[in-house]
Amino acid sequence: QVQLMESGGGLVQAGGSLRLSCIASSRIFSIGTMGWYRQAPGKERELVATITPGGSTNYADSVKGRFTISRDNAKNTVYLQMNSLKPEDTARYRCNAAASGSWGQGTQVTVSS
């Protein structure tokens, strides 16, 4: 079972930026597609972004143009660069390894208006 650990969340003002990191216990190149998801209180979990081993990316419409997902296979790490943050981005962000179904504990992002 792949273990994932997220970091980088925090409190930021609207318009600000954060970079989330997800470190995997195994070689992420062998893990397959990695993704970031988020869930706000009282709302369904939603996909934020995914990235394949080859670097192909997919984004939710709500974050396109503001968020960038990337991966460093040598460091077994996936990143989520979040710019132009909005209050509606407030949620707990979790990392996922699609092939194994593994999830991290998550990191809280709070955007104040």
PDB file of N, CA and C in Angstrom:
ATOM      1  N   GLN A   1       0.837  -1.187   0.000  1.00  0.00           N
ATOM      2  CA  GLN A   1       0.000   0.000   0.000  1.00  0.00           C
ATOM      3  C   GLN A   1       0.880   1.249   0.000  1.00  0.00           C
ATOM      4  N   VAL A   2       0.637   2.119  -0.950  1.00  0.00           N
ATOM      5  CA  VAL A   2       1.388   3.369  -1.023  1.00  0.00           C
ATOM      6  C   VAL A   2       0.916   4.310   0.068  1.00  0.00           C
ATOM      7  N   GLN A   3       1.848   4.925   0.759  1.00  0.00           N
ATOM      8  CA  GLN A   3       1.498   5.933   1.753  1.00  0.00           C
ATOM      9  C   GLN A   3       1.776   7.305   1.175  1.00  0.00           C
ATOM     10  N   LEU A   4       0.842   8.214   1.414  1.00  0.00           N
ATOM     11  CA  LEU A   4       0.930   9.566   0.889  1.00  0.00           C
ATOM     12  C   LEU A   4       0.842  10.563   2.025  1.00  0.00           C
ATOM     13  N   MET A   5       1.636  11.621   1.954  1.00  0.00           N
ATOM     14  CA  MET A   5       1.611  12.649   2.988  1.00  0.00           C
ATOM     15  C   MET A   5       1.601  14.018   2.334  1.00  0.00           C
ATOM     16  N   GLU A   6       0.570  14.789   2.643  1.00  0.00           N
ATOM     17  CA  GLU A   6       0.440  16.130   2.087  1.00  0.00           C
ATOM     18  C   GLU A   6       0.990  17.180   3.046  1.00  0.00           C
ATOM     19  N   SER A   7       1.387  18.301   2.484  1.00  0.00           N
ATOM     20  CA  SER A   7       1.823  19.452   3.266  1.00  0.00           C
ATOM     21  C   SER A   7       1.639  20.706   2.434  1.00  0.00           C
ATOM     22  N   GLY A   8       1.762  21.848   3.094  1.00  0.00           N
ATOM     23  CA  GLY A   8       1.732  23.111   2.368  1.00  0.00           C
ATOM     24  C   GLY A   8       0.464  23.923   2.508  1.00  0.00           C
ATOM     25  N   GLY A   9      -0.537  23.368   3.182  1.00  0.00           N
ATOM     26  CA  GLY A   9      -1.762  24.127   3.364  1.00  0.00           C
ATOM     27  C   GLY A   9      -1.579  25.261   4.362  1.00  0.00           C
ATOM     28  N   GLY A  10      -2.621  26.077   4.492  1.00  0.00           N
ATOM     29  CA  GLY A  10      -2.553  27.168   5.441  1.00  0.00           C
ATOM     30  C   GLY A  10      -3.647  28.180   5.193  1.00  0.00           C
ATOM     31  N   LEU A  11      -3.506  29.313   5.842  1.00  0.00           N
ATOM     32  CA  LEU A  11      -4.456  30.417   5.710  1.00  0.00           C
ATOM     33  C   LEU A  11      -3.842  31.483   4.816  1.00  0.00           C
ATOM     34  N   VAL A  12      -4.595  31.903   3.816  1.00  0.00           N
ATOM     35  CA  VAL A  12      -4.087  32.895   2.880  1.00  0.00           C
ATOM     36  C   VAL A  12      -5.233  33.824   2.488  1.00  0.00           C
ATOM     37  N   GLN A  13      -4.899  35.041   2.151  1.00  0.00           N
ATOM     38  CA  GLN A  13      -5.917  35.991   1.699  1.00  0.00           C
ATOM     39  C   GLN A  13      -6.288  35.721   0.246  1.00  0.00           C
ATOM     40  N   ALA A  14      -7.474  36.120  -0.118  1.00  0.00           N
ATOM     41  CA  ALA A  14      -7.909  35.982  -1.500  1.00  0.00           C
ATOM     42  C   ALA A  14      -6.903  36.667  -2.427  1.00  0.00           C
ATOM     43  N   GLY A  15      -6.604  35.986  -3.521  1.00  0.00           N
ATOM     44  CA  GLY A  15      -5.609  36.490  -4.451  1.00  0.00           C
ATOM     45  C   GLY A  15      -4.212  35.959  -4.207  1.00  0.00           C
ATOM     46  N   GLY A  16      -4.038  35.315  -3.077  1.00  0.00           N
ATOM     47  CA  GLY A  16      -2.734  34.782  -2.720  1.00  0.00           C
ATOM     48  C   GLY A  16      -2.447  33.435  -3.345  1.00  0.00           C
ATOM     49  N   SER A  17      -1.306  32.869  -2.973  1.00  0.00           N
ATOM     50  CA  SER A  17      -0.853  31.598  -3.543  1.00  0.00           C
ATOM     51  C   SER A  17      -0.394  30.644  -2.453  1.00  0.00           C
ATOM     52  N   LEU A  18      -0.521  29.367  -2.758  1.00  0.00           N
ATOM     53  CA  LEU A  18       0.023  28.303  -1.922  1.00  0.00           C
ATOM     54  C   LEU A  18       0.529  27.200  -2.836  1.00  0.00           C
ATOM     55  N   ARG A  19       1.499  26.426  -2.352  1.00  0.00           N
ATOM     56  CA  ARG A  19       1.934  25.248  -3.079  1.00  0.00           C
ATOM     57  C   ARG A  19       1.811  24.037  -2.161  1.00  0.00           C
ATOM     58  N   LEU A  20       1.005  23.105  -2.581  1.00  0.00           N
ATOM     59  CA  LEU A  20       0.834  21.865  -1.835  1.00  0.00           C
ATOM     60  C   LEU A  20       1.813  20.816  -2.358  1.00  0.00           C
ATOM     61  N   SER A  21       2.265  19.971  -1.446  1.00  0.00           N
ATOM     62  CA  SER A  21       3.146  18.863  -1.814  1.00  0.00           C
ATOM     63  C   SER A  21       2.556  17.553  -1.325  1.00  0.00           C
ATOM     64  N   CYS A  22       2.779  16.507  -2.090  1.00  0.00           N
ATOM     65  CA  CYS A  22       2.342  15.161  -1.700  1.00  0.00           C
ATOM     66  C   CYS A  22       3.518  14.225  -1.918  1.00  0.00           C
ATOM     67  N   ILE A  23       4.064  13.709  -0.826  1.00  0.00           N
ATOM     68  CA  ILE A  23       5.200  12.795  -0.901  1.00  0.00           C
ATOM     69  C   ILE A  23       4.693  11.368  -0.779  1.00  0.00           C
ATOM     70  N   ALA A  24       5.153  10.524  -1.709  1.00  0.00           N
ATOM     71  CA  ALA A  24       4.735   9.123  -1.724  1.00  0.00           C
ATOM     72  C   ALA A  24       5.839   8.229  -1.182  1.00  0.00           C
ATOM     73  N   SER A  25       5.416   7.109  -0.588  1.00  0.00           N
ATOM     74  CA  SER A  25       6.383   6.174  -0.014  1.00  0.00           C
ATOM     75  C   SER A  25       6.990   5.263  -1.064  1.00  0.00           C
ATOM     76  N   SER A  26       6.431   5.298  -2.274  1.00  0.00           N
ATOM     77  CA  SER A  26       6.943   4.468  -3.367  1.00  0.00           C
ATOM     78  C   SER A  26       7.271   5.341  -4.568  1.00  0.00           C
ATOM     79  N   ARG A  27       7.975   4.770  -5.529  1.00  0.00           N
ATOM     80  CA  ARG A  27       8.309   5.508  -6.737  1.00  0.00           C
ATOM     81  C   ARG A  27       7.018   5.894  -7.460  1.00  0.00           C
ATOM     82  N   ILE A  28       6.785   7.202  -7.583  1.00  0.00           N
ATOM     83  CA  ILE A  28       5.500   7.628  -8.144  1.00  0.00           C
ATOM     84  C   ILE A  28       5.389   7.301  -9.619  1.00  0.00           C
ATOM     85  N   PHE A  29       6.551   7.111 -10.256  1.00  0.00           N
ATOM     86  CA  PHE A  29       6.461   6.755 -11.672  1.00  0.00           C
ATOM     87  C   PHE A  29       5.769   5.416 -11.818  1.00  0.00           C
ATOM     88  N   SER A  30       5.974   4.545 -10.864  1.00  0.00           N
ATOM     89  CA  SER A  30       5.350   3.233 -10.925  1.00  0.00           C
ATOM     90  C   SER A  30       3.937   3.238 -10.362  1.00  0.00           C
ATOM     91  N   ILE A  31       3.568   4.321  -9.673  1.00  0.00           N
ATOM     92  CA  ILE A  31       2.244   4.385  -9.063  1.00  0.00           C
ATOM     93  C   ILE A  31       1.182   4.660 -10.110  1.00  0.00           C
ATOM     94  N   GLY A  32       1.513   5.456 -11.072  1.00  0.00           N
ATOM     95  CA  GLY A  32       0.537   5.793 -12.094  1.00  0.00           C
ATOM     96  C   GLY A  32      -0.003   7.194 -11.901  1.00  0.00           C
ATOM     97  N   THR A  33      -1.224   7.386 -12.323  1.00  0.00           N
ATOM     98  CA  THR A  33      -1.836   8.701 -12.251  1.00  0.00           C
ATOM     99  C   THR A  33      -2.006   9.139 -10.797  1.00  0.00           C
ATOM    100  N   MET A  34      -1.612  10.372 -10.543  1.00  0.00           N
ATOM    101  CA  MET A  34      -1.782  10.966  -9.220  1.00  0.00           C
ATOM    102  C   MET A  34      -2.779  12.120  -9.338  1.00  0.00           C
ATOM    103  N   GLY A  35      -3.474  12.354  -8.240  1.00  0.00           N
ATOM    104  CA  GLY A  35      -4.463  13.423  -8.306  1.00  0.00           C
ATOM    105  C   GLY A  35      -4.601  14.179  -7.006  1.00  0.00           C
ATOM    106  N   TRP A  36      -5.125  15.369  -7.118  1.00  0.00           N
ATOM    107  CA  TRP A  36      -5.508  16.175  -5.959  1.00  0.00           C
ATOM    108  C   TRP A  36      -7.031  16.305  -5.968  1.00  0.00           C
ATOM    109  N   TYR A  37      -7.606  16.118  -4.792  1.00  0.00           N
ATOM    110  CA  TYR A  37      -9.040  16.267  -4.596  1.00  0.00           C
ATOM    111  C   TYR A  37      -9.252  17.208  -3.421  1.00  0.00           C
ATOM    112  N   ARG A  38     -10.450  17.742  -3.323  1.00  0.00           N
ATOM    113  CA  ARG A  38     -10.755  18.604  -2.180  1.00  0.00           C
ATOM    114  C   ARG A  38     -12.187  18.396  -1.730  1.00  0.00           C
ATOM    115  N   GLN A  39     -12.391  18.694  -0.462  1.00  0.00           N
ATOM    116  CA  GLN A  39     -13.732  18.576   0.101  1.00  0.00           C
ATOM    117  C   GLN A  39     -13.937  19.676   1.119  1.00  0.00           C
ATOM    118  N   ALA A  40     -14.962  20.458   0.906  1.00  0.00           N
ATOM    119  CA  ALA A  40     -15.335  21.506   1.841  1.00  0.00           C
ATOM    120  C   ALA A  40     -16.442  20.982   2.746  1.00  0.00           C
ATOM    121  N   PRO A  41     -16.588  21.548   3.936  1.00  0.00           N
ATOM    122  CA  PRO A  41     -17.639  21.093   4.865  1.00  0.00           C
ATOM    123  C   PRO A  41     -19.017  21.138   4.210  1.00  0.00           C
ATOM    124  N   GLY A  42     -19.729  20.019   4.305  1.00  0.00           N
ATOM    125  CA  GLY A  42     -21.078  19.966   3.761  1.00  0.00           C
ATOM    126  C   GLY A  42     -21.151  19.778   2.262  1.00  0.00           C
ATOM    127  N   LYS A  43     -20.005  19.578   1.619  1.00  0.00           N
ATOM    128  CA  LYS A  43     -19.991  19.414   0.168  1.00  0.00           C
ATOM    129  C   LYS A  43     -19.374  18.072  -0.216  1.00  0.00           C
ATOM    130  N   GLU A  44     -19.649  17.656  -1.437  1.00  0.00           N
ATOM    131  CA  GLU A  44     -19.072  16.429  -1.961  1.00  0.00           C
ATOM    132  C   GLU A  44     -17.592  16.635  -2.266  1.00  0.00           C
ATOM    133  N   ARG A  45     -16.848  15.522  -2.219  1.00  0.00           N
ATOM    134  CA  ARG A  45     -15.450  15.589  -2.634  1.00  0.00           C
ATOM    135  C   ARG A  45     -15.412  15.836  -4.133  1.00  0.00           C
ATOM    136  N   GLU A  46     -14.492  16.666  -4.575  1.00  0.00           N
ATOM    137  CA  GLU A  46     -14.397  16.959  -5.998  1.00  0.00           C
ATOM    138  C   GLU A  46     -12.952  16.855  -6.473  1.00  0.00           C
ATOM    139  N   LEU A  47     -12.830  16.457  -7.719  1.00  0.00           N
ATOM    140  CA  LEU A  47     -11.530  16.382  -8.356  1.00  0.00           C
ATOM    141  C   LEU A  47     -11.010  17.790  -8.603  1.00  0.00           C
ATOM    142  N   VAL A  48      -9.742  18.003  -8.291  1.00  0.00           N
ATOM    143  CA  VAL A  48      -9.106  19.287  -8.584  1.00  0.00           C
ATOM    144  C   VAL A  48      -8.225  19.157  -9.834  1.00  0.00           C
ATOM    145  N   ALA A  49      -7.327  18.163  -9.798  1.00  0.00           N
ATOM    146  CA  ALA A  49      -6.403  17.983 -10.916  1.00  0.00           C
ATOM    147  C   ALA A  49      -5.788  16.601 -10.853  1.00  0.00           C
ATOM    148  N   THR A  50      -5.414  16.077 -12.027  1.00  0.00           N
ATOM    149  CA  THR A  50      -4.703  14.808 -12.095  1.00  0.00           C
ATOM    150  C   THR A  50      -3.514  14.943 -13.034  1.00  0.00           C
ATOM    151  N   ILE A  51      -2.546  14.041 -12.862  1.00  0.00           N
ATOM    152  CA  ILE A  51      -1.385  14.030 -13.738  1.00  0.00           C
ATOM    153  C   ILE A  51      -0.958  12.585 -13.943  1.00  0.00           C
ATOM    154  N   THR A  52      -0.705  12.229 -15.196  1.00  0.00           N
ATOM    155  CA  THR A  52      -0.286  10.870 -15.528  1.00  0.00           C
ATOM    156  C   THR A  52       1.231  10.738 -15.384  1.00  0.00           C
ATOM    157  N   PRO A  53       1.755   9.518 -15.419  1.00  0.00           N
ATOM    158  CA  PRO A  53       3.209   9.352 -15.356  1.00  0.00           C
ATOM    159  C   PRO A  53       3.933  10.096 -16.479  1.00  0.00           C
ATOM    160  N   GLY A  54       3.281  10.237 -17.609  1.00  0.00           N
ATOM    161  CA  GLY A  54       3.893  10.948 -18.723  1.00  0.00           C
ATOM    162  C   GLY A  54       3.741  12.449 -18.663  1.00  0.00           C
ATOM    163  N   GLY A  55       2.992  12.930 -17.676  1.00  0.00           N
ATOM    164  CA  GLY A  55       2.854  14.366 -17.496  1.00  0.00           C
ATOM    165  C   GLY A  55       1.591  14.992 -18.061  1.00  0.00           C
ATOM    166  N   SER A  56       0.692  14.184 -18.583  1.00  0.00           N
ATOM    167  CA  SER A  56      -0.571  14.736 -19.058  1.00  0.00           C
ATOM    168  C   SER A  56      -1.430  15.154 -17.878  1.00  0.00           C
ATOM    169  N   THR A  57      -2.048  16.317 -17.998  1.00  0.00           N
ATOM    170  CA  THR A  57      -2.805  16.876 -16.875  1.00  0.00           C
ATOM    171  C   THR A  57      -4.275  17.082 -17.210  1.00  0.00           C
ATOM    172  N   ASN A  58      -5.062  17.125 -16.152  1.00  0.00           N
ATOM    173  CA  ASN A  58      -6.489  17.380 -16.275  1.00  0.00           C
ATOM    174  C   ASN A  58      -6.910  18.221 -15.079  1.00  0.00           C
ATOM    175  N   TYR A  59      -7.773  19.221 -15.331  1.00  0.00           N
ATOM    176  CA  TYR A  59      -8.170  20.139 -14.270  1.00  0.00           C
ATOM    177  C   TYR A  59      -9.681  20.303 -14.213  1.00  0.00           C
ATOM    178  N   ALA A  60     -10.166  20.551 -13.019  1.00  0.00           N
ATOM    179  CA  ALA A  60     -11.556  20.965 -12.871  1.00  0.00           C
ATOM    180  C   ALA A  60     -11.708  22.343 -13.501  1.00  0.00           C
ATOM    181  N   ASP A  61     -12.858  22.600 -14.079  1.00  0.00           N
ATOM    182  CA  ASP A  61     -13.090  23.894 -14.726  1.00  0.00           C
ATOM    183  C   ASP A  61     -12.895  25.051 -13.755  1.00  0.00           C
ATOM    184  N   SER A  62     -13.224  24.827 -12.506  1.00  0.00           N
ATOM    185  CA  SER A  62     -13.171  25.896 -11.513  1.00  0.00           C
ATOM    186  C   SER A  62     -11.755  26.344 -11.179  1.00  0.00           C
ATOM    187  N   VAL A  63     -10.747  25.529 -11.536  1.00  0.00           N
ATOM    188  CA  VAL A  63      -9.368  25.887 -11.193  1.00  0.00           C
ATOM    189  C   VAL A  63      -8.484  26.095 -12.416  1.00  0.00           C
ATOM    190  N   LYS A  64      -9.013  25.851 -13.595  1.00  0.00           N
ATOM    191  CA  LYS A  64      -8.214  26.014 -14.807  1.00  0.00           C
ATOM    192  C   LYS A  64      -7.676  27.427 -14.918  1.00  0.00           C
ATOM    193  N   GLY A  65      -6.396  27.521 -15.243  1.00  0.00           N
ATOM    194  CA  GLY A  65      -5.770  28.827 -15.380  1.00  0.00           C
ATOM    195  C   GLY A  65      -5.234  29.388 -14.073  1.00  0.00           C
ATOM    196  N   ARG A  66      -5.606  28.760 -12.958  1.00  0.00           N
ATOM    197  CA  ARG A  66      -5.136  29.235 -11.643  1.00  0.00           C
ATOM    198  C   ARG A  66      -4.252  28.207 -10.944  1.00  0.00           C
ATOM    199  N   PHE A  67      -4.561  26.936 -11.106  1.00  0.00           N
ATOM    200  CA  PHE A  67      -3.822  25.875 -10.441  1.00  0.00           C
ATOM    201  C   PHE A  67      -2.979  25.113 -11.467  1.00  0.00           C
ATOM    202  N   THR A  68      -1.835  24.610 -10.998  1.00  0.00           N
ATOM    203  CA  THR A  68      -0.970  23.794 -11.835  1.00  0.00           C
ATOM    204  C   THR A  68      -0.503  22.581 -11.060  1.00  0.00           C
ATOM    205  N   ILE A  69      -0.742  21.410 -11.618  1.00  0.00           N
ATOM    206  CA  ILE A  69      -0.262  20.171 -11.010  1.00  0.00           C
ATOM    207  C   ILE A  69       1.023  19.757 -11.713  1.00  0.00           C
ATOM    208  N   SER A  70       1.970  19.249 -10.942  1.00  0.00           N
ATOM    209  CA  SER A  70       3.229  18.792 -11.517  1.00  0.00           C
ATOM    210  C   SER A  70       3.753  17.632 -10.671  1.00  0.00           C
ATOM    211  N   ARG A  71       4.715  16.915 -11.201  1.00  0.00           N
ATOM    212  CA  ARG A  71       5.283  15.802 -10.457  1.00  0.00           C
ATOM    213  C   ARG A  71       6.786  15.771 -10.655  1.00  0.00           C
ATOM    214  N   ASP A  72       7.491  15.386  -9.598  1.00  0.00           N
ATOM    215  CA  ASP A  72       8.929  15.185  -9.637  1.00  0.00           C
ATOM    216  C   ASP A  72       9.155  13.717  -9.305  1.00  0.00           C
ATOM    217  N   ASN A  73       9.346  12.925 -10.338  1.00  0.00           N
ATOM    218  CA  ASN A  73       9.476  11.489 -10.122  1.00  0.00           C
ATOM    219  C   ASN A  73      10.699  11.127  -9.277  1.00  0.00           C
ATOM    220  N   ALA A  74      11.754  11.906  -9.411  1.00  0.00           N
ATOM    221  CA  ALA A  74      12.974  11.628  -8.643  1.00  0.00           C
ATOM    222  C   ALA A  74      12.752  11.826  -7.146  1.00  0.00           C
ATOM    223  N   LYS A  75      11.840  12.730  -6.814  1.00  0.00           N
ATOM    224  CA  LYS A  75      11.558  13.014  -5.396  1.00  0.00           C
ATOM    225  C   LYS A  75      10.278  12.341  -4.925  1.00  0.00           C
ATOM    226  N   ASN A  76       9.656  11.556  -5.800  1.00  0.00           N
ATOM    227  CA  ASN A  76       8.402  10.882  -5.432  1.00  0.00           C
ATOM    228  C   ASN A  76       7.368  11.870  -4.912  1.00  0.00           C
ATOM    229  N   THR A  77       7.297  13.008  -5.541  1.00  0.00           N
ATOM    230  CA  THR A  77       6.453  14.095  -5.053  1.00  0.00           C
ATOM    231  C   THR A  77       5.575  14.665  -6.153  1.00  0.00           C
ATOM    232  N   VAL A  78       4.350  14.952  -5.792  1.00  0.00           N
ATOM    233  CA  VAL A  78       3.419  15.648  -6.676  1.00  0.00           C
ATOM    234  C   VAL A  78       3.085  16.987  -6.032  1.00  0.00           C
ATOM    235  N   TYR A  79       3.013  18.010  -6.843  1.00  0.00           N
ATOM    236  CA  TYR A  79       2.762  19.360  -6.349  1.00  0.00           C
ATOM    237  C   TYR A  79       1.447  19.911  -6.906  1.00  0.00           C
ATOM    238  N   LEU A  80       0.886  20.846  -6.170  1.00  0.00           N
ATOM    239  CA  LEU A  80      -0.252  21.610  -6.678  1.00  0.00           C
ATOM    240  C   LEU A  80       0.029  23.079  -6.374  1.00  0.00           C
ATOM    241  N   GLN A  81       0.377  23.817  -7.409  1.00  0.00           N
ATOM    242  CA  GLN A  81       0.594  25.257  -7.273  1.00  0.00           C
ATOM    243  C   GLN A  81      -0.750  25.944  -7.445  1.00  0.00           C
ATOM    244  N   MET A  82      -1.145  26.692  -6.442  1.00  0.00           N
ATOM    245  CA  MET A  82      -2.449  27.352  -6.460  1.00  0.00           C
ATOM    246  C   MET A  82      -2.244  28.859  -6.417  1.00  0.00           C
ATOM    247  N   ASN A  83      -2.643  29.523  -7.468  1.00  0.00           N
ATOM    248  CA  ASN A  83      -2.541  30.979  -7.568  1.00  0.00           C
ATOM    249  C   ASN A  83      -3.928  31.607  -7.636  1.00  0.00           C
ATOM    250  N   SER A  84      -3.985  32.889  -7.396  1.00  0.00           N
ATOM    251  CA  SER A  84      -5.249  33.635  -7.458  1.00  0.00           C
ATOM    252  C   SER A  84      -6.337  32.935  -6.658  1.00  0.00           C
ATOM    253  N   LEU A  85      -5.999  32.562  -5.460  1.00  0.00           N
ATOM    254  CA  LEU A  85      -6.931  31.798  -4.630  1.00  0.00           C
ATOM    255  C   LEU A  85      -8.176  32.601  -4.293  1.00  0.00           C
ATOM    256  N   LYS A  86      -9.292  31.884  -4.206  1.00  0.00           N
ATOM    257  CA  LYS A  86     -10.588  32.489  -3.907  1.00  0.00           C
ATOM    258  C   LYS A  86     -11.150  31.846  -2.641  1.00  0.00           C
ATOM    259  N   PRO A  87     -12.034  32.533  -1.936  1.00  0.00           N
ATOM    260  CA  PRO A  87     -12.645  31.938  -0.741  1.00  0.00           C
ATOM    261  C   PRO A  87     -13.294  30.584  -1.032  1.00  0.00           C
ATOM    262  N   GLU A  88     -13.844  30.404  -2.218  1.00  0.00           N
ATOM    263  CA  GLU A  88     -14.486  29.134  -2.559  1.00  0.00           C
ATOM    264  C   GLU A  88     -13.492  27.994  -2.758  1.00  0.00           C
ATOM    265  N   ASP A  89     -12.196  28.289  -2.739  1.00  0.00           N
ATOM    266  CA  ASP A  89     -11.182  27.240  -2.782  1.00  0.00           C
ATOM    267  C   ASP A  89     -10.928  26.642  -1.400  1.00  0.00           C
ATOM    268  N   THR A  90     -11.519  27.218  -0.381  1.00  0.00           N
ATOM    269  CA  THR A  90     -11.347  26.711   0.980  1.00  0.00           C
ATOM    270  C   THR A  90     -11.861  25.287   1.084  1.00  0.00           C
ATOM    271  N   ALA A  91     -10.990  24.379   1.518  1.00  0.00           N
ATOM    272  CA  ALA A  91     -11.339  22.962   1.605  1.00  0.00           C
ATOM    273  C   ALA A  91     -10.152  22.192   2.183  1.00  0.00           C
ATOM    274  N   ARG A  92     -10.401  20.927   2.449  1.00  0.00           N
ATOM    275  CA  ARG A  92      -9.293  20.036   2.802  1.00  0.00           C
ATOM    276  C   ARG A  92      -8.854  19.358   1.499  1.00  0.00           C
ATOM    277  N   TYR A  93      -7.587  19.463   1.197  1.00  0.00           N
ATOM    278  CA  TYR A  93      -7.041  18.931  -0.049  1.00  0.00           C
ATOM    279  C   TYR A  93      -6.319  17.621   0.241  1.00  0.00           C
ATOM    280  N   ARG A  94      -6.635  16.613  -0.548  1.00  0.00           N
ATOM    281  CA  ARG A  94      -6.049  15.295  -0.354  1.00  0.00           C
ATOM    282  C   ARG A  94      -5.436  14.790  -1.647  1.00  0.00           C
ATOM    283  N   CYS A  95      -4.375  14.046  -1.478  1.00  0.00           N
ATOM    284  CA  CYS A  95      -3.644  13.465  -2.594  1.00  0.00           C
ATOM    285  C   CYS A  95      -4.120  12.025  -2.794  1.00  0.00           C
ATOM    286  N   ASN A  96      -4.167  11.607  -4.043  1.00  0.00           N
ATOM    287  CA  ASN A  96      -4.635  10.254  -4.361  1.00  0.00           C
ATOM    288  C   ASN A  96      -3.733   9.590  -5.379  1.00  0.00           C
ATOM    289  N   ALA A  97      -3.490   8.293  -5.156  1.00  0.00           N
ATOM    290  CA  ALA A  97      -2.786   7.463  -6.133  1.00  0.00           C
ATOM    291  C   ALA A  97      -3.824   6.538  -6.747  1.00  0.00           C
ATOM    292  N   ALA A  98      -4.155   6.764  -7.994  1.00  0.00           N
ATOM    293  CA  ALA A  98      -5.306   6.093  -8.603  1.00  0.00           C
ATOM    294  C   ALA A  98      -5.165   4.569  -8.628  1.00  0.00           C
ATOM    295  N   ALA A  99      -3.985   4.076  -8.972  1.00  0.00           N
ATOM    296  CA  ALA A  99      -3.826   2.641  -9.176  1.00  0.00           C
ATOM    297  C   ALA A  99      -4.021   1.854  -7.886  1.00  0.00           C
ATOM    298  N   SER A 100      -3.536   2.386  -6.789  1.00  0.00           N
ATOM    299  CA  SER A 100      -3.627   1.675  -5.514  1.00  0.00           C
ATOM    300  C   SER A 100      -4.812   2.122  -4.678  1.00  0.00           C
ATOM    301  N   GLY A 101      -5.425   3.225  -5.058  1.00  0.00           N
ATOM    302  CA  GLY A 101      -6.530   3.753  -4.267  1.00  0.00           C
ATOM    303  C   GLY A 101      -6.105   4.369  -2.960  1.00  0.00           C
ATOM    304  N   SER A 102      -4.839   4.703  -2.846  1.00  0.00           N
ATOM    305  CA  SER A 102      -4.327   5.264  -1.603  1.00  0.00           C
ATOM    306  C   SER A 102      -4.664   6.752  -1.493  1.00  0.00           C
ATOM    307  N   TRP A 103      -4.896   7.178  -0.257  1.00  0.00           N
ATOM    308  CA  TRP A 103      -5.198   8.582   0.037  1.00  0.00           C
ATOM    309  C   TRP A 103      -4.300   9.062   1.165  1.00  0.00           C
ATOM    310  N   GLY A 104      -3.923  10.345   1.086  1.00  0.00           N
ATOM    311  CA  GLY A 104      -3.249  10.961   2.206  1.00  0.00           C
ATOM    312  C   GLY A 104      -4.277  11.481   3.200  1.00  0.00           C
ATOM    313  N   GLN A 105      -3.781  11.990   4.331  1.00  0.00           N
ATOM    314  CA  GLN A 105      -4.672  12.523   5.359  1.00  0.00           C
ATOM    315  C   GLN A 105      -5.235  13.878   4.985  1.00  0.00           C
ATOM    316  N   GLY A 106      -4.516  14.584   4.131  1.00  0.00           N
ATOM    317  CA  GLY A 106      -5.011  15.872   3.671  1.00  0.00           C
ATOM    318  C   GLY A 106      -4.331  17.041   4.350  1.00  0.00           C
ATOM    319  N   THR A 107      -4.494  18.198   3.723  1.00  0.00           N
ATOM    320  CA  THR A 107      -3.979  19.452   4.273  1.00  0.00           C
ATOM    321  C   THR A 107      -5.041  20.526   4.055  1.00  0.00           C
ATOM    322  N   GLN A 108      -5.257  21.332   5.090  1.00  0.00           N
ATOM    323  CA  GLN A 108      -6.335  22.319   5.044  1.00  0.00           C
ATOM    324  C   GLN A 108      -5.874  23.600   4.360  1.00  0.00           C
ATOM    325  N   VAL A 109      -6.697  24.063   3.447  1.00  0.00           N
ATOM    326  CA  VAL A 109      -6.474  25.353   2.786  1.00  0.00           C
ATOM    327  C   VAL A 109      -7.657  26.253   3.115  1.00  0.00           C
ATOM    328  N   THR A 110      -7.361  27.411   3.673  1.00  0.00           N
ATOM    329  CA  THR A 110      -8.397  28.374   4.020  1.00  0.00           C
ATOM    330  C   THR A 110      -8.064  29.706   3.368  1.00  0.00           C
ATOM    331  N   VAL A 111      -8.999  30.216   2.589  1.00  0.00           N
ATOM    332  CA  VAL A 111      -8.801  31.470   1.875  1.00  0.00           C
ATOM    333  C   VAL A 111      -9.771  32.502   2.437  1.00  0.00           C
ATOM    334  N   SER A 112      -9.230  33.566   2.981  1.00  0.00           N
ATOM    335  CA  SER A 112     -10.072  34.605   3.564  1.00  0.00           C
ATOM    336  C   SER A 112     -10.367  35.682   2.527  1.00  0.00           C
ATOM    337  N   SER A 113     -11.539  36.283   2.669  1.00  0.00           N
ATOM    338  CA  SER A 113     -11.942  37.317   1.702  1.00  0.00           C
ATOM    339  C   SER A 113     -11.485  38.694   2.140  1.00  0.00           C
TER     340      SER A 113
END
